[in-house]
Amino acid sequence: MLQQFGLKKSPWVVHFNCNSCNGCDIELLACLSPLYDLERFGVIHVGNPKHADVLLVTGSVNHRNARVLKNVYDQMPEPKAIVAVGVCASTGGIFRDCYNVLGGIEEVVPVDVFVPGCPARPEAVIDGIVRAAEKLELRRRGQPVSRPSLVPETHEPTPNPAAPPETVPATLASPAAPVAAPAELAKTP
Amino acid sequence: MSQRTTIPFGPQHPVFPEPIQLRLILEDERVVEALPAIGYVHRGLEKLAEQKDFQQDVFLIERICGICSFMHAMNYCQGIEQLLGLAVPERAKYLRLIWAELHRMHSHLLFLALLADSFGFENLFMQTLRCREEILDLMEITAGNRIMLTTCCIGGVRKDITPDQLKRIGTGLDRAQASLGELGGAFAKDYTIQRRLKGIGVLTREKAHELGAVGPVAKASGLAMDLRQTGYAPYPELGFTPITETNGDAYARMMVRLRELDQSAELIRAAIGRLPDTPLSVPFKGNPTGEVAARIEQSRGELLFFIKANGSKNLERFRARTPTFANLAPLLHMLPGCELADVPVIVVSIDPCISCTER
Amino acid sequence: MSTRMTLGLAAVVLAPIVGGLIRGLDRVLTARLQGRQGPPLLQPFFDIIKLFQKEPVVVNRTQVFYAYLHLALIALATFMLATGGDALMLLFILAFSTLALVIGAMSVRSPFSRIGAQREIVMMVAYEPILILMVIGFYLANGSFRLQSVYEASRPMLLSLPLVFIAYLSVVMIKFQKSPFDLATSHHAHQEIVKGVTLEFAGPYLGMIELAHCYEAAFFLGLAGLFWATNAWMAALLAAAVFAVTLLLDNLCARLTTHWMFRFMWTVVFGLALTNIIWLYWR
Amino acid sequence: MSLLPAKTVTPDNLLHEVAVLRQQGYRLVTLTCLDQGTGHTVYYHFDKAYQPLHLRLEIPDGQELCSLSSLYPAAMIVENEIKDHFGVKFTGLALDFQGRLMLTEAAPKTPMNRFRRCGMELDARQPAAATPAAA
């Protein structure tokens, strides 16, 4: 009975700046400010991945920090969720063509929520964290959690999170699947 | 007990919004040696700027750093204008100045908030961020975005500030300055803050010059060095003089920024008062050619762009030397000998922008 | 005997609930002081429930043992406080509880965790003498080391030990990890050593430590109540006053260094408490 | 094309010239490196009382350049960066990151070179193809 309060109401976040230009990072800081007050949702900004439930990543992945990002991700105990904040974290953004940029963070870790924007607005970041917290709860119950796709959805209905597992592709159903990006999640060229 | 420990300070560390790694070698809690490991946010922006059209580069270069984005774009545009021989209309110069100073204010307020965070003063952190929102509101009202304004373009600005918005800037600055007055008192006079900042991370005037410190770090050490005096924008007409402190410690660096906040607000007011009525931009034809080293005083100090163009629409070389890059050497000079508890304070006191540094 | 036993068990059950509420109130009031809305009052409970639902990540088995020990000992200390046990024993158990956490933090190889543990030890060295002086004060006032005698005393301890009470305030601030003493671990003291002592504890084990913190919150405010144990209302008022002072100072101060804390505790605070004891002795 | 007004120096008299500037109270702003196909041009930017002063230095491939870290310790970082990005080697670096300041093993080698892609070893490189980058 008590369990339903847990994860949804207390998503502790850890922020990792991958390759960001700081725009999204300072908007994350602004989320903590009295105007937006992230703590309303029980969010604590912990510096330690071992305590965190939600990983907020800003910026794209480069050769040096890919390993660090994977490391931070691996240190987080299950259930966990990843939020890609801003377009750089989602696809590489304006820096996609840079020689040292590998692309969005999807290259390294599975993403649960993409927050758009350059930089992402604090409202959008808060929304992303709250959505990630809902996914945490589903994940704990062992229910299938859909991973978003950056490929625009054409006419398919949005996946029902409570749908029975057999209707969901196996790769999507397993919450702990490492970087199993299904074919339809492959990025647009 | 003099056991040596090596602490990897970063790249993912809560006090830094950005990844830089300082390998600190500690004896007990005293830092003996500090080695930087950077490259965690190296993207290769300079190369991309050479591959893109020089007009697209305005938006790319604005994203060298999200905190002082407008000033990057401004410096780049000024450099290209110099190559093209464009005379920017007066109104555009004043509008650029207004946005640049708004950016300086929000950047300095962010610095104060991070500094408060670095010595664990959560309340002050929150209040400073609240004050910062006033400035962000002004930017959103005038440009449509909170941080990335993208109003600067080659030849002038893309957007005008209407009289209503100018009035709103005035009231917004009043509110920000009112709360800044209270916050400034807390920052300058609080006993615990003074204990944490005074005499910490001292950089003498000689060392500051030798190590090439720029911006508030140099000004706090007594070097009156502010490129706004060179007159790239109508600063001299508005009666600008650089602010300096003499002690060269973290407290002095904070005071420089605190006083610059008020100065920026006054500059904006003065600029609004004298805003000339001219077109916003001049049209231009052709591609730039030649070499130029454009400089500007960004919120963290001197920003230098070396631009080499060869008459095609791609630049031949774009090089950015950002202020934090210059301030890294002073930082590494300040760290040895300090306490571990002072490391966040010292690092934050130079207002590091790693994203600028590594591009 | 059996009523005291029931009282003790009730305290062990109720203390985390009261402590959780205190911590929740702390967070709400702190947020309000900072001009924010803040989390719900029950947030500490949500946090603990969540932590127990997380995957247990263990660095080594020792660490887990010490997390259990930390929680068990602080619960035992709460039990003893409620049943009016021996004050010196109480102090010993309390110190051992903190020590369990320190050893747990020392048992892993993370430098931040170790520095946190070192700081925790420095903090113990700074506040333990004050607690001992407090117990000596109780003894001088009542002629017994049993806390029962404090409960049965005719006049409130505050009247005999006013300076010790003030010294005790700073002990509470250290234990609650409030500015300017938030040195070793705290939700906010992450700037220097990330999470300090609790760095390497995760999931349910961190939940246990959080639970222990709830016990601590209730325990130390209960100890503050001892200074006016003759009247339950006055005791509660005193505890509330201690809580309010720590909260206010937390929002008015920056964090200072371990050295400063050590000097401050051993000169000013220790001096205050000692003066009180000497005065009590010669009275 | 108008070049930056700069005094030309050679690798031999570089240290002497810079020492003179240091005596006169100039501050080292930064270094800029440009790839010229068969060599590199290095600009040394100085500043004194807002008056910029630039030194230009041409260096053929394979030749090592002496570091300024003995005169200006801060030059060390930018020299390491140039080593990363262009493969220009410096002698007497106060702290040598071995081409790993900005880049890692997996990253492209000397990516900032405009006319060629070469490894860190300049000697092993093919003669400059001098194909201008996509216009």
PDB file of N, CA and C in Angstrom, chain C residues 192-265:
ATOM      1  N   GLU C 192      31.715  19.789  -1.203  1.00  0.00           N
ATOM      2  CA  GLU C 192      33.113  19.457  -0.991  1.00  0.00           C
ATOM      3  C   GLU C 192      33.374  17.973  -1.190  1.00  0.00           C
ATOM      4  N   ILE C 193      32.563  17.154  -0.527  1.00  0.00           N
ATOM      5  CA  ILE C 193      32.900  15.741  -0.525  1.00  0.00           C
ATOM      6  C   ILE C 193      31.719  14.911  -1.002  1.00  0.00           C
ATOM      7  N   VAL C 194      30.957  15.464  -1.936  1.00  0.00           N
ATOM      8  CA  VAL C 194      29.795  14.816  -2.529  1.00  0.00           C
ATOM      9  C   VAL C 194      28.787  14.406  -1.473  1.00  0.00           C
ATOM     10  N   LYS C 195      28.899  13.218  -0.909  1.00  0.00           N
ATOM     11  CA  LYS C 195      27.949  12.841   0.118  1.00  0.00           C
ATOM     12  C   LYS C 195      28.636  12.399   1.401  1.00  0.00           C
ATOM     13  N   GLY C 196      29.932  12.495   1.426  1.00  0.00           N
ATOM     14  CA  GLY C 196      30.640  12.147   2.638  1.00  0.00           C
ATOM     15  C   GLY C 196      30.356  10.733   3.079  1.00  0.00           C
ATOM     16  N   VAL C 197      29.947  10.604   4.341  1.00  0.00           N
ATOM     17  CA  VAL C 197      29.831   9.291   4.958  1.00  0.00           C
ATOM     18  C   VAL C 197      28.880   8.372   4.208  1.00  0.00           C
ATOM     19  N   THR C 198      27.777   8.914   3.743  1.00  0.00           N
ATOM     20  CA  THR C 198      26.766   8.044   3.147  1.00  0.00           C
ATOM     21  C   THR C 198      27.023   7.777   1.667  1.00  0.00           C
ATOM     22  N   LEU C 199      28.154   8.258   1.172  1.00  0.00           N
ATOM     23  CA  LEU C 199      28.408   8.199  -0.266  1.00  0.00           C
ATOM     24  C   LEU C 199      28.237   6.807  -0.852  1.00  0.00           C
ATOM     25  N   GLU C 200      28.790   5.823  -0.173  1.00  0.00           N
ATOM     26  CA  GLU C 200      28.821   4.492  -0.775  1.00  0.00           C
ATOM     27  C   GLU C 200      27.662   3.606  -0.331  1.00  0.00           C
ATOM     28  N   PHE C 201      26.760   4.154   0.445  1.00  0.00           N
ATOM     29  CA  PHE C 201      25.576   3.375   0.807  1.00  0.00           C
ATOM     30  C   PHE C 201      24.507   3.657  -0.234  1.00  0.00           C
ATOM     31  N   ALA C 202      23.797   2.646  -0.644  1.00  0.00           N
ATOM     32  CA  ALA C 202      22.776   2.887  -1.655  1.00  0.00           C
ATOM     33  C   ALA C 202      21.552   2.062  -1.341  1.00  0.00           C
ATOM     34  N   GLY C 203      20.436   2.433  -1.937  1.00  0.00           N
ATOM     35  CA  GLY C 203      19.209   1.670  -1.833  1.00  0.00           C
ATOM     36  C   GLY C 203      18.773   1.480  -0.392  1.00  0.00           C
ATOM     37  N   PRO C 204      18.370   0.254  -0.030  1.00  0.00           N
ATOM     38  CA  PRO C 204      17.823   0.003   1.311  1.00  0.00           C
ATOM     39  C   PRO C 204      18.796   0.379   2.427  1.00  0.00           C
ATOM     40  N   TYR C 205      20.089   0.251   2.158  1.00  0.00           N
ATOM     41  CA  TYR C 205      21.044   0.548   3.231  1.00  0.00           C
ATOM     42  C   TYR C 205      21.073   2.035   3.502  1.00  0.00           C
ATOM     43  N   LEU C 206      20.957   2.814   2.450  1.00  0.00           N
ATOM     44  CA  LEU C 206      20.834   4.258   2.645  1.00  0.00           C
ATOM     45  C   LEU C 206      19.513   4.547   3.352  1.00  0.00           C
ATOM     46  N   GLY C 207      18.484   3.776   3.000  1.00  0.00           N
ATOM     47  CA  GLY C 207      17.193   3.935   3.668  1.00  0.00           C
ATOM     48  C   GLY C 207      17.333   3.728   5.159  1.00  0.00           C
ATOM     49  N   MET C 208      18.137   2.735   5.525  1.00  0.00           N
ATOM     50  CA  MET C 208      18.343   2.473   6.954  1.00  0.00           C
ATOM     51  C   MET C 208      19.034   3.647   7.625  1.00  0.00           C
ATOM     52  N   ILE C 209      19.987   4.226   6.925  1.00  0.00           N
ATOM     53  CA  ILE C 209      20.686   5.372   7.510  1.00  0.00           C
ATOM     54  C   ILE C 209      19.740   6.560   7.613  1.00  0.00           C
ATOM     55  N   GLU C 210      18.894   6.714   6.613  1.00  0.00           N
ATOM     56  CA  GLU C 210      17.909   7.801   6.676  1.00  0.00           C
ATOM     57  C   GLU C 210      16.970   7.583   7.860  1.00  0.00           C
ATOM     58  N   LEU C 211      16.587   6.310   8.054  1.00  0.00           N
ATOM     59  CA  LEU C 211      15.726   5.974   9.184  1.00  0.00           C
ATOM     60  C   LEU C 211      16.442   6.315  10.486  1.00  0.00           C
ATOM     61  N   ALA C 212      17.735   5.982  10.518  1.00  0.00           N
ATOM     62  CA  ALA C 212      18.518   6.297  11.711  1.00  0.00           C
ATOM     63  C   ALA C 212      18.566   7.800  11.933  1.00  0.00           C
ATOM     64  N   HIS C 213      18.604   8.557  10.844  1.00  0.00           N
ATOM     65  CA  HIS C 213      18.591  10.013  10.989  1.00  0.00           C
ATOM     66  C   HIS C 213      17.274  10.480  11.582  1.00  0.00           C
ATOM     67  N   CYS C 214      16.183   9.811  11.207  1.00  0.00           N
ATOM     68  CA  CYS C 214      14.891  10.168  11.802  1.00  0.00           C
ATOM     69  C   CYS C 214      14.938   9.893  13.301  1.00  0.00           C
ATOM     70  N   TYR C 215      15.494   8.729  13.665  1.00  0.00           N
ATOM     71  CA  TYR C 215      15.659   8.423  15.091  1.00  0.00           C
ATOM     72  C   TYR C 215      16.474   9.516  15.762  1.00  0.00           C
ATOM     73  N   GLU C 216      17.578   9.878  15.105  1.00  0.00           N
ATOM     74  CA  GLU C 216      18.454  10.889  15.685  1.00  0.00           C
ATOM     75  C   GLU C 216      17.717  12.193  15.911  1.00  0.00           C
ATOM     76  N   ALA C 217      16.918  12.584  14.893  1.00  0.00           N
ATOM     77  CA  ALA C 217      16.181  13.838  15.031  1.00  0.00           C
ATOM     78  C   ALA C 217      15.306  13.791  16.266  1.00  0.00           C
ATOM     79  N   ALA C 218      14.566  12.691  16.415  1.00  0.00           N
ATOM     80  CA  ALA C 218      13.680  12.573  17.574  1.00  0.00           C
ATOM     81  C   ALA C 218      14.498  12.481  18.856  1.00  0.00           C
ATOM     82  N   PHE C 219      15.576  11.724  18.806  1.00  0.00           N
ATOM     83  CA  PHE C 219      16.380  11.479  20.002  1.00  0.00           C
ATOM     84  C   PHE C 219      16.980  12.784  20.523  1.00  0.00           C
ATOM     85  N   PHE C 220      17.579  13.554  19.630  1.00  0.00           N
ATOM     86  CA  PHE C 220      18.276  14.753  20.122  1.00  0.00           C
ATOM     87  C   PHE C 220      17.298  15.836  20.550  1.00  0.00           C
ATOM     88  N   LEU C 221      16.164  15.908  19.890  1.00  0.00           N
ATOM     89  CA  LEU C 221      15.182  16.878  20.369  1.00  0.00           C
ATOM     90  C   LEU C 221      14.590  16.380  21.690  1.00  0.00           C
ATOM     91  N   GLY C 222      14.463  15.045  21.826  1.00  0.00           N
ATOM     92  CA  GLY C 222      14.012  14.490  23.102  1.00  0.00           C
ATOM     93  C   GLY C 222      14.999  14.814  24.213  1.00  0.00           C
ATOM     94  N   LEU C 223      16.274  14.710  23.881  1.00  0.00           N
ATOM     95  CA  LEU C 223      17.318  15.023  24.854  1.00  0.00           C
ATOM     96  C   LEU C 223      17.227  16.488  25.256  1.00  0.00           C
ATOM     97  N   ALA C 224      16.879  17.343  24.278  1.00  0.00           N
ATOM     98  CA  ALA C 224      16.694  18.755  24.600  1.00  0.00           C
ATOM     99  C   ALA C 224      15.527  18.914  25.566  1.00  0.00           C
ATOM    100  N   GLY C 225      14.494  18.095  25.351  1.00  0.00           N
ATOM    101  CA  GLY C 225      13.328  18.144  26.235  1.00  0.00           C
ATOM    102  C   GLY C 225      13.673  17.780  27.663  1.00  0.00           C
ATOM    103  N   LEU C 226      14.742  16.984  27.843  1.00  0.00           N
ATOM    104  CA  LEU C 226      15.156  16.562  29.184  1.00  0.00           C
ATOM    105  C   LEU C 226      15.418  17.763  30.095  1.00  0.00           C
ATOM    106  N   PHE C 227      15.783  18.881  29.462  1.00  0.00           N
ATOM    107  CA  PHE C 227      16.127  20.027  30.290  1.00  0.00           C
ATOM    108  C   PHE C 227      14.912  20.600  31.003  1.00  0.00           C
ATOM    109  N   TRP C 228      13.730  20.186  30.601  1.00  0.00           N
ATOM    110  CA  TRP C 228      12.531  20.576  31.346  1.00  0.00           C
ATOM    111  C   TRP C 228      11.616  19.364  31.438  1.00  0.00           C
ATOM    112  N   ALA C 229      12.165  18.273  31.966  1.00  0.00           N
ATOM    113  CA  ALA C 229      11.449  17.007  31.944  1.00  0.00           C
ATOM    114  C   ALA C 229      10.278  16.975  32.918  1.00  0.00           C
ATOM    115  N   THR C 230      10.183  17.966  33.807  1.00  0.00           N
ATOM    116  CA  THR C 230       9.114  17.906  34.816  1.00  0.00           C
ATOM    117  C   THR C 230       7.762  18.197  34.196  1.00  0.00           C
ATOM    118  N   ASN C 231       7.755  18.892  33.072  1.00  0.00           N
ATOM    119  CA  ASN C 231       6.476  19.228  32.465  1.00  0.00           C
ATOM    120  C   ASN C 231       6.548  18.891  30.982  1.00  0.00           C
ATOM    121  N   ALA C 232       5.649  18.040  30.548  1.00  0.00           N
ATOM    122  CA  ALA C 232       5.723  17.574  29.162  1.00  0.00           C
ATOM    123  C   ALA C 232       5.592  18.725  28.177  1.00  0.00           C
ATOM    124  N   TRP C 233       4.750  19.684  28.479  1.00  0.00           N
ATOM    125  CA  TRP C 233       4.531  20.794  27.550  1.00  0.00           C
ATOM    126  C   TRP C 233       5.778  21.658  27.429  1.00  0.00           C
ATOM    127  N   MET C 234       6.366  21.907  28.606  1.00  0.00           N
ATOM    128  CA  MET C 234       7.580  22.719  28.572  1.00  0.00           C
ATOM    129  C   MET C 234       8.688  21.988  27.827  1.00  0.00           C
ATOM    130  N   ALA C 235       8.746  20.659  28.007  1.00  0.00           N
ATOM    131  CA  ALA C 235       9.769  19.867  27.301  1.00  0.00           C
ATOM    132  C   ALA C 235       9.587  19.995  25.795  1.00  0.00           C
ATOM    133  N   ALA C 236       8.326  19.884  25.386  1.00  0.00           N
ATOM    134  CA  ALA C 236       8.054  19.993  23.948  1.00  0.00           C
ATOM    135  C   ALA C 236       8.414  21.382  23.437  1.00  0.00           C
ATOM    136  N   LEU C 237       8.098  22.382  24.247  1.00  0.00           N
ATOM    137  CA  LEU C 237       8.390  23.759  23.853  1.00  0.00           C
ATOM    138  C   LEU C 237       9.894  23.957  23.701  1.00  0.00           C
ATOM    139  N   LEU C 238      10.627  23.373  24.651  1.00  0.00           N
ATOM    140  CA  LEU C 238      12.079  23.505  24.618  1.00  0.00           C
ATOM    141  C   LEU C 238      12.646  22.840  23.363  1.00  0.00           C
ATOM    142  N   ALA C 239      12.122  21.647  23.082  1.00  0.00           N
ATOM    143  CA  ALA C 239      12.586  20.933  21.888  1.00  0.00           C
ATOM    144  C   ALA C 239      12.270  21.752  20.643  1.00  0.00           C
ATOM    145  N   ALA C 240      11.071  22.343  20.633  1.00  0.00           N
ATOM    146  CA  ALA C 240      10.681  23.154  19.481  1.00  0.00           C
ATOM    147  C   ALA C 240      11.602  24.359  19.342  1.00  0.00           C
ATOM    148  N   ALA C 241      11.980  24.929  20.485  1.00  0.00           N
ATOM    149  CA  ALA C 241      12.868  26.091  20.441  1.00  0.00           C
ATOM    150  C   ALA C 241      14.222  25.700  19.850  1.00  0.00           C
ATOM    151  N   VAL C 242      14.738  24.561  20.283  1.00  0.00           N
ATOM    152  CA  VAL C 242      16.024  24.084  19.753  1.00  0.00           C
ATOM    153  C   VAL C 242      15.914  23.894  18.246  1.00  0.00           C
ATOM    154  N   PHE C 243      14.815  23.288  17.844  1.00  0.00           N
ATOM    155  CA  PHE C 243      14.574  23.039  16.424  1.00  0.00           C
ATOM    156  C   PHE C 243      14.542  24.355  15.651  1.00  0.00           C
ATOM    157  N   ALA C 244      13.830  25.333  16.196  1.00  0.00           N
ATOM    158  CA  ALA C 244      13.695  26.618  15.505  1.00  0.00           C
ATOM    159  C   ALA C 244      15.050  27.309  15.373  1.00  0.00           C
ATOM    160  N   VAL C 245      15.844  27.234  16.443  1.00  0.00           N
ATOM    161  CA  VAL C 245      17.145  27.912  16.394  1.00  0.00           C
ATOM    162  C   VAL C 245      18.047  27.271  15.348  1.00  0.00           C
ATOM    163  N   THR C 246      18.084  25.937  15.326  1.00  0.00           N
ATOM    164  CA  THR C 246      18.934  25.276  14.325  1.00  0.00           C
ATOM    165  C   THR C 246      18.479  25.626  12.917  1.00  0.00           C
ATOM    166  N   LEU C 247      17.167  25.668  12.744  1.00  0.00           N
ATOM    167  CA  LEU C 247      16.622  25.957  11.424  1.00  0.00           C
ATOM    168  C   LEU C 247      17.016  27.357  10.980  1.00  0.00           C
ATOM    169  N   LEU C 248      16.872  28.302  11.895  1.00  0.00           N
ATOM    170  CA  LEU C 248      17.180  29.689  11.544  1.00  0.00           C
ATOM    171  C   LEU C 248      18.658  29.858  11.224  1.00  0.00           C
ATOM    172  N   LEU C 249      19.492  29.291  12.119  1.00  0.00           N
ATOM    173  CA  LEU C 249      20.932  29.456  11.901  1.00  0.00           C
ATOM    174  C   LEU C 249      21.362  28.790  10.599  1.00  0.00           C
ATOM    175  N   ASP C 250      20.715  27.666  10.279  1.00  0.00           N
ATOM    176  CA  ASP C 250      21.051  26.972   9.038  1.00  0.00           C
ATOM    177  C   ASP C 250      20.839  27.891   7.850  1.00  0.00           C
ATOM    178  N   ASN C 251      19.809  28.715   7.942  1.00  0.00           N
ATOM    179  CA  ASN C 251      19.514  29.593   6.823  1.00  0.00           C
ATOM    180  C   ASN C 251      20.238  30.915   6.895  1.00  0.00           C
ATOM    181  N   LEU C 252      21.009  31.116   7.948  1.00  0.00           N
ATOM    182  CA  LEU C 252      21.711  32.386   8.083  1.00  0.00           C
ATOM    183  C   LEU C 252      23.214  32.239   7.934  1.00  0.00           C
ATOM    184  N   CYS C 253      23.682  31.023   7.809  1.00  0.00           N
ATOM    185  CA  CYS C 253      25.132  30.832   7.848  1.00  0.00           C
ATOM    186  C   CYS C 253      25.629  30.086   6.622  1.00  0.00           C
ATOM    187  N   ALA C 254      26.869  30.372   6.298  1.00  0.00           N
ATOM    188  CA  ALA C 254      27.579  29.540   5.337  1.00  0.00           C
ATOM    189  C   ALA C 254      28.214  28.394   6.104  1.00  0.00           C
ATOM    190  N   ARG C 255      28.629  27.391   5.366  1.00  0.00           N
ATOM    191  CA  ARG C 255      29.339  26.300   6.031  1.00  0.00           C
ATOM    192  C   ARG C 255      30.747  26.767   6.365  1.00  0.00           C
ATOM    193  N   LEU C 256      31.181  26.433   7.571  1.00  0.00           N
ATOM    194  CA  LEU C 256      32.564  26.766   7.921  1.00  0.00           C
ATOM    195  C   LEU C 256      33.388  25.491   7.897  1.00  0.00           C
ATOM    196  N   THR C 257      34.631  25.630   8.269  1.00  0.00           N
ATOM    197  CA  THR C 257      35.504  24.465   8.088  1.00  0.00           C
ATOM    198  C   THR C 257      35.567  23.619   9.359  1.00  0.00           C
ATOM    199  N   THR C 258      36.103  22.425   9.211  1.00  0.00           N
ATOM    200  CA  THR C 258      36.260  21.532  10.354  1.00  0.00           C
ATOM    201  C   THR C 258      37.128  22.167  11.425  1.00  0.00           C
ATOM    202  N   HIS C 259      38.192  22.835  10.983  1.00  0.00           N
ATOM    203  CA  HIS C 259      39.100  23.460  11.954  1.00  0.00           C
ATOM    204  C   HIS C 259      38.373  24.488  12.792  1.00  0.00           C
ATOM    205  N   TRP C 260      37.588  25.286  12.093  1.00  0.00           N
ATOM    206  CA  TRP C 260      36.856  26.333  12.795  1.00  0.00           C
ATOM    207  C   TRP C 260      35.916  25.698  13.804  1.00  0.00           C
ATOM    208  N   MET C 261      35.200  24.658  13.358  1.00  0.00           N
ATOM    209  CA  MET C 261      34.246  24.012  14.252  1.00  0.00           C
ATOM    210  C   MET C 261      34.951  23.459  15.470  1.00  0.00           C
ATOM    211  N   PHE C 262      36.102  22.815  15.233  1.00  0.00           N
ATOM    212  CA  PHE C 262      36.828  22.194  16.326  1.00  0.00           C
ATOM    213  C   PHE C 262      37.255  23.251  17.348  1.00  0.00           C
ATOM    214  N   ARG C 263      37.823  24.331  16.834  1.00  0.00           N
ATOM    215  CA  ARG C 263      38.254  25.402  17.739  1.00  0.00           C
ATOM    216  C   ARG C 263      37.075  25.978  18.495  1.00  0.00           C
ATOM    217  N   PHE C 264      36.007  26.233  17.762  1.00  0.00           N
ATOM    218  CA  PHE C 264      34.832  26.848  18.371  1.00  0.00           C
ATOM    219  C   PHE C 264      34.266  25.952  19.469  1.00  0.00           C
ATOM    220  N   MET C 265      34.151  24.671  19.186  1.00  0.00           N
ATOM    221  CA  MET C 265      33.554  23.755  20.152  1.00  0.00           C
ATOM    222  C   MET C 265      34.439  23.629  21.379  1.00  0.00           C
TER     223      MET C 265
END
